[in-house]
Amino acid sequence: MVGSFTLLKKKALVGDAIAHAVLPGVCLSFLMTGTKDPIYLVIGAFATGGLSLLLINGISHHSKLKEDTAIALVLSVTFGIGILLLTTIQHSGNAALVGLSNFLFGKAASLVSHDLKVLSVLSLVLIVAVLLFFKEFTLVAFDRAFAQAIGLPVRRLELLLTSLTVLAIVVGIRAVGILLMSAMLITPAAAARFWVHHLPSMVLLAAVLGMFAGITGAFISYLAPALPTGPWIVLTISAIAYVSFLFAPCKGLWGRTLRKQRWKV
């Protein structure tokens, strides 16, 4: 749901940077608390994910570097720091770190009931926030100048949407993994856009496609325990996206080709 607005605002690469930037937060939370409690890990991931956004905005607005360059810099540096911290933790000999590397590629089978409760509450917060501010997010995504002209607090709404994006990534990294979470944020929305013409339908369809990919990928990973969950989830939603690009009747390549042929006749 959040990814639909991220896609419309053309901030897909920002989601990739956030996904890579949460790794240092996860590692620092573990180093400070000595536990893999999802509450502490979520707080750490949210903190470094938000910090990465501040760095991207600061570099792009206060230097001659463009946003894509700022994203590349922040992504590479934060992920490098995260890998360094993870390697340090792995060589510490602490038995409590078992499973921490699952954050890289995701493993749904490693989730326990306490993890599911925390992630379910965060997911509910995301859904309620999107529903409450749906009209405002729509205006900001499609016409920022008009939203500003009618008196909406655009900067606060953008900050809220950015915070929800960070939270959505934090919720998904346990199952999908840090390296692939940006694909899960954007690909369902991209696939849904080929099938519908209206934003509410796009958001709903994106949520359904994401849910289907998550269930399918987790089930395949369950059947083959040696394979991580994240890649299978992303492969599933990517296959759906390619099918949508080729065969969707509204905006797919096949549908557009048929319409052109009818116009020629």
PDB file of C-alpha atoms in Angstrom, residues 99-189:
ATOM      1  CA  GLY A  99      19.851 -16.123  12.830  1.00  0.00           C
ATOM      2  CA  LEU A 100      20.951 -12.505  12.610  1.00  0.00           C
ATOM      3  CA  SER A 101      22.285 -13.074   9.087  1.00  0.00           C
ATOM      4  CA  ASN A 102      18.718 -13.977   8.024  1.00  0.00           C
ATOM      5  CA  PHE A 103      18.115 -10.247   7.781  1.00  0.00           C
ATOM      6  CA  LEU A 104      20.172 -10.204   4.570  1.00  0.00           C
ATOM      7  CA  PHE A 105      18.062 -12.638   2.517  1.00  0.00           C
ATOM      8  CA  GLY A 106      15.044 -13.196   4.755  1.00  0.00           C
ATOM      9  CA  LYS A 107      13.714 -16.370   6.334  1.00  0.00           C
ATOM     10  CA  ALA A 108      10.054 -16.495   7.302  1.00  0.00           C
ATOM     11  CA  ALA A 109      10.563 -19.805   9.135  1.00  0.00           C
ATOM     12  CA  SER A 110      12.783 -18.033  11.681  1.00  0.00           C
ATOM     13  CA  LEU A 111       9.879 -15.868  12.891  1.00  0.00           C
ATOM     14  CA  VAL A 112       8.390 -16.794  16.259  1.00  0.00           C
ATOM     15  CA  SER A 113       5.058 -15.812  17.783  1.00  0.00           C
ATOM     16  CA  HIS A 114       6.477 -12.723  19.524  1.00  0.00           C
ATOM     17  CA  ASP A 115       7.944 -11.512  16.208  1.00  0.00           C
ATOM     18  CA  LEU A 116       4.606 -11.987  14.476  1.00  0.00           C
ATOM     19  CA  LYS A 117       2.752 -10.036  17.165  1.00  0.00           C
ATOM     20  CA  VAL A 118       5.116  -7.056  16.897  1.00  0.00           C
ATOM     21  CA  LEU A 119       5.096  -7.063  13.086  1.00  0.00           C
ATOM     22  CA  SER A 120       1.305  -7.442  13.009  1.00  0.00           C
ATOM     23  CA  VAL A 121       0.867  -4.359  15.204  1.00  0.00           C
ATOM     24  CA  LEU A 122       3.233  -2.354  12.987  1.00  0.00           C
ATOM     25  CA  SER A 123       1.400  -3.542   9.867  1.00  0.00           C
ATOM     26  CA  LEU A 124      -1.913  -2.467  11.379  1.00  0.00           C
ATOM     27  CA  VAL A 125      -0.446   0.968  12.110  1.00  0.00           C
ATOM     28  CA  LEU A 126       0.615   1.237   8.462  1.00  0.00           C
ATOM     29  CA  ILE A 127      -2.810   0.257   7.132  1.00  0.00           C
ATOM     30  CA  VAL A 128      -4.688   2.637   9.435  1.00  0.00           C
ATOM     31  CA  ALA A 129      -2.316   5.533   8.615  1.00  0.00           C
ATOM     32  CA  VAL A 130      -2.704   5.020   4.855  1.00  0.00           C
ATOM     33  CA  LEU A 131      -6.502   4.855   5.130  1.00  0.00           C
ATOM     34  CA  LEU A 132      -6.687   7.960   7.345  1.00  0.00           C
ATOM     35  CA  PHE A 133      -4.493  10.085   5.087  1.00  0.00           C
ATOM     36  CA  PHE A 134      -5.380   8.500   1.737  1.00  0.00           C
ATOM     37  CA  LYS A 135      -6.857  11.665   0.226  1.00  0.00           C
ATOM     38  CA  GLU A 136      -3.953  13.835   1.383  1.00  0.00           C
ATOM     39  CA  PHE A 137      -1.313  11.357   0.155  1.00  0.00           C
ATOM     40  CA  THR A 138      -3.102  11.209  -3.208  1.00  0.00           C
ATOM     41  CA  LEU A 139      -2.990  14.984  -3.617  1.00  0.00           C
ATOM     42  CA  VAL A 140       0.679  15.174  -2.640  1.00  0.00           C
ATOM     43  CA  ALA A 141       1.582  12.320  -4.995  1.00  0.00           C
ATOM     44  CA  PHE A 142      -0.228  13.689  -8.057  1.00  0.00           C
ATOM     45  CA  ASP A 143      -0.100  17.470  -7.628  1.00  0.00           C
ATOM     46  CA  ARG A 144       2.126  18.774  -4.857  1.00  0.00           C
ATOM     47  CA  ALA A 145       1.670  22.409  -5.904  1.00  0.00           C
ATOM     48  CA  PHE A 146      -2.128  22.166  -5.744  1.00  0.00           C
ATOM     49  CA  ALA A 147      -1.988  20.469  -2.341  1.00  0.00           C
ATOM     50  CA  GLN A 148       0.207  23.313  -1.106  1.00  0.00           C
ATOM     51  CA  ALA A 149      -2.125  25.927  -2.620  1.00  0.00           C
ATOM     52  CA  ILE A 150      -5.201  24.629  -0.785  1.00  0.00           C
ATOM     53  CA  GLY A 151      -3.374  24.788   2.531  1.00  0.00           C
ATOM     54  CA  LEU A 152      -2.356  21.195   3.183  1.00  0.00           C
ATOM     55  CA  PRO A 153       0.775  20.756   5.330  1.00  0.00           C
ATOM     56  CA  VAL A 154       2.693  19.203   2.428  1.00  0.00           C
ATOM     57  CA  ARG A 155       6.058  18.904   4.163  1.00  0.00           C
ATOM     58  CA  ARG A 156       4.488  17.185   7.170  1.00  0.00           C
ATOM     59  CA  LEU A 157       2.541  14.833   4.929  1.00  0.00           C
ATOM     60  CA  GLU A 158       5.702  13.979   2.998  1.00  0.00           C
ATOM     61  CA  LEU A 159       7.507  13.356   6.279  1.00  0.00           C
ATOM     62  CA  LEU A 160       4.674  11.079   7.403  1.00  0.00           C
ATOM     63  CA  LEU A 161       4.702   9.183   4.102  1.00  0.00           C
ATOM     64  CA  THR A 162       8.478   8.823   4.321  1.00  0.00           C
ATOM     65  CA  SER A 163       8.195   7.516   7.885  1.00  0.00           C
ATOM     66  CA  LEU A 164       5.582   4.991   6.765  1.00  0.00           C
ATOM     67  CA  THR A 165       7.907   3.893   3.954  1.00  0.00           C
ATOM     68  CA  VAL A 166      10.703   3.289   6.465  1.00  0.00           C
ATOM     69  CA  LEU A 167       8.298   1.393   8.725  1.00  0.00           C
ATOM     70  CA  ALA A 168       7.030  -0.737   5.825  1.00  0.00           C
ATOM     71  CA  ILE A 169      10.602  -1.724   4.957  1.00  0.00           C
ATOM     72  CA  VAL A 170      11.374  -2.514   8.596  1.00  0.00           C
ATOM     73  CA  VAL A 171       8.289  -4.755   8.807  1.00  0.00           C
ATOM     74  CA  GLY A 172       9.284  -6.731   5.708  1.00  0.00           C
ATOM     75  CA  ILE A 173      13.001  -7.280   6.197  1.00  0.00           C
ATOM     76  CA  ARG A 174      12.586 -10.328   8.481  1.00  0.00           C
ATOM     77  CA  ALA A 175      10.778 -12.252   5.735  1.00  0.00           C
ATOM     78  CA  VAL A 176      12.134 -10.770   2.500  1.00  0.00           C
ATOM     79  CA  GLY A 177      15.578  -9.619   3.587  1.00  0.00           C
ATOM     80  CA  ILE A 178      17.393  -6.304   3.443  1.00  0.00           C
ATOM     81  CA  LEU A 179      18.877  -6.895  -0.007  1.00  0.00           C
ATOM     82  CA  LEU A 180      15.504  -7.523  -1.668  1.00  0.00           C
ATOM     83  CA  MET A 181      13.032  -5.484   0.385  1.00  0.00           C
ATOM     84  CA  SER A 182      13.063  -2.534  -2.027  1.00  0.00           C
ATOM     85  CA  ALA A 183      11.763  -4.868  -4.759  1.00  0.00           C
ATOM     86  CA  MET A 184       8.897  -5.940  -2.503  1.00  0.00           C
ATOM     87  CA  LEU A 185       8.073  -2.305  -1.776  1.00  0.00           C
ATOM     88  CA  ILE A 186       7.795  -1.236  -5.424  1.00  0.00           C
ATOM     89  CA  THR A 187       7.109  -4.296  -7.615  1.00  0.00           C
ATOM     90  CA  PRO A 188       3.531  -5.061  -6.418  1.00  0.00           C
ATOM     91  CA  ALA A 189       2.543  -1.448  -7.062  1.00  0.00           C
TER      92      ALA A 189
END
